[in-house]
CSV table of C-alpha atoms and ligand atoms in Angstrom, one decimal:
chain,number,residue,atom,x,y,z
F,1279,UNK,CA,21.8,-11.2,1.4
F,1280,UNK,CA,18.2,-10.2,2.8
F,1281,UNK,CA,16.4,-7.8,0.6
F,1282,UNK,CA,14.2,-6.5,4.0
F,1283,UNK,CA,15.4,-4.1,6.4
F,1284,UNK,CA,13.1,-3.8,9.9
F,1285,UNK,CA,12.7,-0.6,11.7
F,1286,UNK,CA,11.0,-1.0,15.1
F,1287,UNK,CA,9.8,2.3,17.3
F,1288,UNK,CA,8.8,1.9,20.9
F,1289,UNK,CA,5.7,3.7,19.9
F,1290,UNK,CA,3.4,4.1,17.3
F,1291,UNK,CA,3.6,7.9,17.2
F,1292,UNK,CA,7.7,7.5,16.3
F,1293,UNK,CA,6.9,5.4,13.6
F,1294,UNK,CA,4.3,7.3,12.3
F,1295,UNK,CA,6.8,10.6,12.0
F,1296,UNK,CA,10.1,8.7,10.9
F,1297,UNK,CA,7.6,7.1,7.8
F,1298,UNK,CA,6.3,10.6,6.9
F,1299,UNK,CA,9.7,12.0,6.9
F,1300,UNK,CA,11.3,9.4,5.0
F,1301,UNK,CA,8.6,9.2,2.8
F,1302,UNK,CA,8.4,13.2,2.3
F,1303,UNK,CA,12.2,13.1,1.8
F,1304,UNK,CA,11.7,10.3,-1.4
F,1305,UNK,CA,8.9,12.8,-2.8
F,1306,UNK,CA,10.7,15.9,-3.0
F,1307,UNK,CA,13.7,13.7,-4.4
F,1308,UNK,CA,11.8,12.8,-7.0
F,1309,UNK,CA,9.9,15.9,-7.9
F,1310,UNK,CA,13.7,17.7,-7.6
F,1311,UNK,CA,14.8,15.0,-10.6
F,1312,UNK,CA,11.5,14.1,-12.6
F,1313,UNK,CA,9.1,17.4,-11.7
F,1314,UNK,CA,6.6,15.2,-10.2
F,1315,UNK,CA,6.3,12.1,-7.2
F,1316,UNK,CA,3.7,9.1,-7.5
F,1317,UNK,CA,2.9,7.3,-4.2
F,1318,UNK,CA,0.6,4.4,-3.9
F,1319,UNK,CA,-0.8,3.9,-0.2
F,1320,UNK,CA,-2.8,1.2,1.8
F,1321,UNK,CA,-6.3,1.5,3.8
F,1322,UNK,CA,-7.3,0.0,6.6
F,1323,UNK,CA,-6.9,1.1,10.3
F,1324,UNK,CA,-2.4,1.1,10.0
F,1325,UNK,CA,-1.7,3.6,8.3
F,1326,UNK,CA,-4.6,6.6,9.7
F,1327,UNK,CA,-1.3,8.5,12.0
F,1328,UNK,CA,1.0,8.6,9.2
F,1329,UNK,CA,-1.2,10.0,6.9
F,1330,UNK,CA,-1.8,12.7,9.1
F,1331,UNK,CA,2.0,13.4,9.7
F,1332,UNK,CA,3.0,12.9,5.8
F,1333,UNK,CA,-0.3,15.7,5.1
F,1334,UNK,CA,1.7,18.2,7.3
F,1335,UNK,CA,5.2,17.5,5.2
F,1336,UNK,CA,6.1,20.8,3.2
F,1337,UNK,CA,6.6,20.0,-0.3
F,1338,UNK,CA,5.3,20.6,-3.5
F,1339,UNK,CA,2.2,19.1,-2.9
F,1340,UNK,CA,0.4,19.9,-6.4
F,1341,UNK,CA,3.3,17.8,-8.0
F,1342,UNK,CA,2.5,15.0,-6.2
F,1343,UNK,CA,-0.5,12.1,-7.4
F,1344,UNK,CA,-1.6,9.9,-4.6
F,1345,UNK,CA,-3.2,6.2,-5.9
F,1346,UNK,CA,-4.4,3.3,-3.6
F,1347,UNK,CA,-2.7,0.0,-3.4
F,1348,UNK,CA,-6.1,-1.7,-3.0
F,1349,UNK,CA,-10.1,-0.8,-2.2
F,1350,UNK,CA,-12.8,-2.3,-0.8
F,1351,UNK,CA,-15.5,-2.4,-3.5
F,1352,UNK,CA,-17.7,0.4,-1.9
F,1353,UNK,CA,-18.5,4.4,-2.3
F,1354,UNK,CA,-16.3,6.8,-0.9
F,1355,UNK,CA,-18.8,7.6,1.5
F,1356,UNK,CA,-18.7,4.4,3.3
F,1357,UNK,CA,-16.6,3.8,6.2
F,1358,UNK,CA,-15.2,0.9,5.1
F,1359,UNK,CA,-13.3,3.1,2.0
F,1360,UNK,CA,-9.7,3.4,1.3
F,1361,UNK,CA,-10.4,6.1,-0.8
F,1362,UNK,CA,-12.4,7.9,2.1
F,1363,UNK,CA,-9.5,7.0,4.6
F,1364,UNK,CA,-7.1,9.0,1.9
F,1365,UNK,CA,-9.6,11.8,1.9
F,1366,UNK,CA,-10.4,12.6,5.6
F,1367,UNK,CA,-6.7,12.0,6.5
F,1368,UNK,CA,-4.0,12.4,3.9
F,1369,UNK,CA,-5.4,14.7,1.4
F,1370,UNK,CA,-5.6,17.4,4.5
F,1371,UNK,CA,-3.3,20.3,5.1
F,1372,UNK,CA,-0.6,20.7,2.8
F,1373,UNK,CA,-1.3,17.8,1.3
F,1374,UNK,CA,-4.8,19.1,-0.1
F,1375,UNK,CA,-3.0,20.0,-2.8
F,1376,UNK,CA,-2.3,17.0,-4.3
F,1377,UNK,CA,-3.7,14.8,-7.3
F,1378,UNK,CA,-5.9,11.5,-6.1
F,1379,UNK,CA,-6.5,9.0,-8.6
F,1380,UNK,CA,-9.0,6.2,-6.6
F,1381,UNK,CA,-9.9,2.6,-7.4
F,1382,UNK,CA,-13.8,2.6,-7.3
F,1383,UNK,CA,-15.1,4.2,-10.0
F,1384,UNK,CA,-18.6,3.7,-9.3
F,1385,UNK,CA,-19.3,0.9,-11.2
F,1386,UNK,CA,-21.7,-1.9,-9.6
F,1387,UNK,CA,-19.0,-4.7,-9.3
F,1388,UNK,CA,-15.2,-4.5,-9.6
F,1389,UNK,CA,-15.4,-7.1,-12.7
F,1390,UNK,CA,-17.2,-4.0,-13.5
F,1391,UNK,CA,-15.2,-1.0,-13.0
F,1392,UNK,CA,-11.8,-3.3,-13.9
F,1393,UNK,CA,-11.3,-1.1,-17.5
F,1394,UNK,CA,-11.6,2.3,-16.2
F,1395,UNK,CA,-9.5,1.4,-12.8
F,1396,UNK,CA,-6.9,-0.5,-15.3
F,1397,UNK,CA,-7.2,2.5,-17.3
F,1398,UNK,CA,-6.5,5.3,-14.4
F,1399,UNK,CA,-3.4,3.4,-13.1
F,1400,UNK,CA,-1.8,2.4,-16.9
F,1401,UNK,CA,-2.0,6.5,-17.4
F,1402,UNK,CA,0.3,6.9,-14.7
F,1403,UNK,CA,4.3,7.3,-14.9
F,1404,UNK,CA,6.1,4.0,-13.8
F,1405,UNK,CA,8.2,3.3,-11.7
F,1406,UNK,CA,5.9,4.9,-8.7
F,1407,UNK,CA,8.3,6.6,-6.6
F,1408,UNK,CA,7.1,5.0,-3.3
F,1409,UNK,CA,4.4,2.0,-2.0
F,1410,UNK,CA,3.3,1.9,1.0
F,1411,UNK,CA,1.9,-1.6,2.3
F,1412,UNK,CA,0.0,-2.8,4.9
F,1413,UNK,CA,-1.0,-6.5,6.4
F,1414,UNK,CA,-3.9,-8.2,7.9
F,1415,UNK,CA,-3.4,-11.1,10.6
F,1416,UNK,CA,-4.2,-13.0,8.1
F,1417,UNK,CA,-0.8,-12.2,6.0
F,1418,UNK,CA,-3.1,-10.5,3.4
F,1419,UNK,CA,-1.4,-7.3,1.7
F,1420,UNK,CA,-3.0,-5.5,-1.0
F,1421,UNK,CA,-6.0,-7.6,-1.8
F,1422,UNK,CA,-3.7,-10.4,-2.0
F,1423,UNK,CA,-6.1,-12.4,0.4
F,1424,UNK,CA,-5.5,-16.0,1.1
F,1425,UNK,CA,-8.2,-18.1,-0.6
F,1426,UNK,CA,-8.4,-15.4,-3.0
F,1427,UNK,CA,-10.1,-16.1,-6.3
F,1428,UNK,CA,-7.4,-14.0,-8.4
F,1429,UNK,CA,-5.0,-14.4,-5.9
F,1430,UNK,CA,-2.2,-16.8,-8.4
F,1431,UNK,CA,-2.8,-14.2,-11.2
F,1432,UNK,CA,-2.5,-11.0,-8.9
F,1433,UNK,CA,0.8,-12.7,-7.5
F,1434,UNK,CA,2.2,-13.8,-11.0
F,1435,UNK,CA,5.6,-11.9,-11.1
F,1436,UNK,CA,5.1,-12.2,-14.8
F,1437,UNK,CA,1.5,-11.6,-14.8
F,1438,UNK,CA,0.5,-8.3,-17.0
F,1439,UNK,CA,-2.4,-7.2,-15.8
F,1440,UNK,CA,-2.1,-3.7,-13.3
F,1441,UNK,CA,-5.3,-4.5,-11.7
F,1442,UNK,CA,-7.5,-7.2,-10.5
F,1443,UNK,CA,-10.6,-8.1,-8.4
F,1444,UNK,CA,-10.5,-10.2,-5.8
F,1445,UNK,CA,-12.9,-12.2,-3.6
F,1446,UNK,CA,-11.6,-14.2,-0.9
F,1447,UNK,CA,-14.1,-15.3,2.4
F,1448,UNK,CA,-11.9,-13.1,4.7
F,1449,UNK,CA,-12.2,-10.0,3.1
F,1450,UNK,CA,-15.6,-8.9,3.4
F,1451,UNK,CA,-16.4,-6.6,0.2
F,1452,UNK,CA,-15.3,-7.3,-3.3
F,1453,UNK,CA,-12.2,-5.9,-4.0
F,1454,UNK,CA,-9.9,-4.4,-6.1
F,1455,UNK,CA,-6.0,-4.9,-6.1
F,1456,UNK,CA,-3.1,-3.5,-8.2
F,1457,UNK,CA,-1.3,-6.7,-8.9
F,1458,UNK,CA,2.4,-8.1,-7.5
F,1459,UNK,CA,4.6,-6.8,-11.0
F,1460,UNK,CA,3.0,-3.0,-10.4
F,1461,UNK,CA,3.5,-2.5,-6.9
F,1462,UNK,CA,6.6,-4.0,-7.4
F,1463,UNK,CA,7.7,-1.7,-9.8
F,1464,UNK,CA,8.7,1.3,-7.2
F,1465,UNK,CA,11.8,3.0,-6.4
F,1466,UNK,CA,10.8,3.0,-2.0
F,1467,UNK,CA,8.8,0.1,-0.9
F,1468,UNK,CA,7.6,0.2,3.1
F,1469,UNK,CA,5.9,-2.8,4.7
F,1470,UNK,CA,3.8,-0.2,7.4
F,1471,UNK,CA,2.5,-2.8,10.8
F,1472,UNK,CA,1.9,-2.6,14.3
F,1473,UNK,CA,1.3,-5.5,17.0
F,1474,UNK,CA,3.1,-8.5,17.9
F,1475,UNK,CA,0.9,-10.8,16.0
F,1476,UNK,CA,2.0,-8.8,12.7
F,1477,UNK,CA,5.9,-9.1,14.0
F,1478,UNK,CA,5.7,-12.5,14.4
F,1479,UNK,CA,4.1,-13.4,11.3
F,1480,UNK,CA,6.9,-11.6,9.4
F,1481,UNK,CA,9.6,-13.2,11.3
F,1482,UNK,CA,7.6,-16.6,9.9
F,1483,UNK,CA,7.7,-15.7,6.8
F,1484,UNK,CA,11.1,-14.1,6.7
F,1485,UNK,CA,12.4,-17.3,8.3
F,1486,UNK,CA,10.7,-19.6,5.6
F,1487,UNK,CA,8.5,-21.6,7.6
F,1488,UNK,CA,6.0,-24.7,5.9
F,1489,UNK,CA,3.4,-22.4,7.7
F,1490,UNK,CA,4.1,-19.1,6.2
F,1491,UNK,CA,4.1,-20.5,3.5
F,1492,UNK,CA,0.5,-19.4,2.5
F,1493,UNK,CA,0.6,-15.6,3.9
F,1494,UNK,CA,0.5,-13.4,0.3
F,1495,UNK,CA,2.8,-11.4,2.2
F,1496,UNK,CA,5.3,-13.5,1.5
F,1497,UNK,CA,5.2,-12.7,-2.4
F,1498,UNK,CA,6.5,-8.8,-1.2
F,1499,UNK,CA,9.0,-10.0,1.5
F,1500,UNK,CA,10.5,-13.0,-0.2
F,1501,UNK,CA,11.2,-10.8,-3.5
F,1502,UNK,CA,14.7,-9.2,-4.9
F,1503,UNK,CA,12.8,-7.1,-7.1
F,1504,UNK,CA,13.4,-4.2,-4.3
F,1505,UNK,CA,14.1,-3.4,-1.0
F,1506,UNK,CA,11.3,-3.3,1.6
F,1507,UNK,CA,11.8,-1.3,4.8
F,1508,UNK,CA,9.7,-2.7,7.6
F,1509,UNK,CA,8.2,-0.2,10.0
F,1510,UNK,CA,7.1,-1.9,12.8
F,1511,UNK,CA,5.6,-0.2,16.4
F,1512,UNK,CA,3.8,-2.4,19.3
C,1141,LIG,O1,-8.3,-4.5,4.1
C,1141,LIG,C1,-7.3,-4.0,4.2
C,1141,LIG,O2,-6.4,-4.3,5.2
C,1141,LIG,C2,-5.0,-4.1,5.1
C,1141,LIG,C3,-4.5,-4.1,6.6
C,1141,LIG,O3,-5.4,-3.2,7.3
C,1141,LIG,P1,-5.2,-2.9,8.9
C,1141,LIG,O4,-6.5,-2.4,9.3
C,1141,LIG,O5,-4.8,-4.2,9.6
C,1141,LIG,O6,-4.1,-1.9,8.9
C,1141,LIG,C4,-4.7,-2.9,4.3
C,1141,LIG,O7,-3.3,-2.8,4.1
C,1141,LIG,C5,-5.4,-2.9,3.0
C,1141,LIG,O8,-5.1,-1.7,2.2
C,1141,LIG,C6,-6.9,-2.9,3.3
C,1141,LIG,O9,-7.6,-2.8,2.1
């Protein structure tokens, strides 16, 4: 039985709202039955629409802590940020409200900043309530990377470490990545992509194909840890 359920929109704005409804649903679920919600989210370019849509969501906002699933090893104020992506987009509206516990910490390298980044994510309540995912062309997710130089360790099911740098000659910056057993370790897990190229790639992978076999993408589909719901818009 597949573990991966695939939603497809016709556009990217339907996707966008379904996501943020679902995933506003799943966070006053959980602050109904615990008295607080933990989501971690992605950067990059993906997930900018449903941010702004989830923002908007009435709920108990100042219940809610908001961590990364990955950053690019650079200050908030660059453009290339997670953190700053979260900031300018998310953490708007309603949402302003809520707790943000970021990756950088301002340390010169990741290698660097890896205690007090372990430390901010080990302090929070497990399981997270929801993950949100994104993927590169390149089958990256997280900072899994391909050619990664922590990539086996970051994708060790039994690995303990919550976080881990990683360099990889596709990903431009140092990085930092919570690891495969953390992001794992949710109650709602969404795969969030647009474009065929991205479709495709997950139908490879999906399928079990020689040359999928080298996508980290693979280590969140091909998993029966939990579910993963696929949003996918052209
Ligand atoms: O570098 C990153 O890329 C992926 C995918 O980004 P997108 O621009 O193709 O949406 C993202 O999921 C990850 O968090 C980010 O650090």
């Amino acid at each position: 039985m597949s573990n991966v359920t695939t939603h497809s929109f016709t556009n990217c704005n339907a996707q966008a709202v379904a996501l943020a409804e679902r995933v506003a649903a799943q966070l006053r679920e959980a602050i109904a039955a615990r008295g607080h919600a933990v989501i971690a989210v992605s950067g990059g370019s993906t997930p900018r629409d449903f941010f702004a849509r989830l923002s908007r969501e009435a709920l108990d906002w100042a219940q809610v802590t908001i961590t990364l699933v990955d950053e690019r090893w650079v200050p908030d104020t660059d453009t290339r940020s997670n953190a700053k992506l979260v900031e300018t987009t998310l953490l708007q509206n309603a949402a302003r409200a809520a707790r943000f516990v970021p990756l950088y910490t301002g340390a010169p390298t990741p290698e660097a900043g890896l205690a007090e980044a372990d430390a901010r994510i080990a302090a929070l309540p497990v399981p997270f309530d929801v993950v949100v995912l994104g993927m590169g062309e390149d089958g990256h997710t997280a900072s899994f990377f391909p050619g990664g130089d922590h990539l086996a360790a970051a994708l060790d099911p039994q690995g303990t470490a919550k976080v881990l740098p990683m360099q990889a000659p596709g990903a431009g910056e140092p990085r930092i990545t919570l690891t495969l057993p953390v992001l794992l370790d949710t109650r709602a897990l969404y795969l969030l992509v647009s474009g065929e190229k991205k479709r495709d790639l997950l139908a490879d992978v999906r399928l079990g194909l020689a040359e999928a076999k080298n996508y980290p993408v693979r280590a969140v589909v091909r998993q029966d840890r939990v579910p993963l719901a696929v949003y996918w818009c052209p």
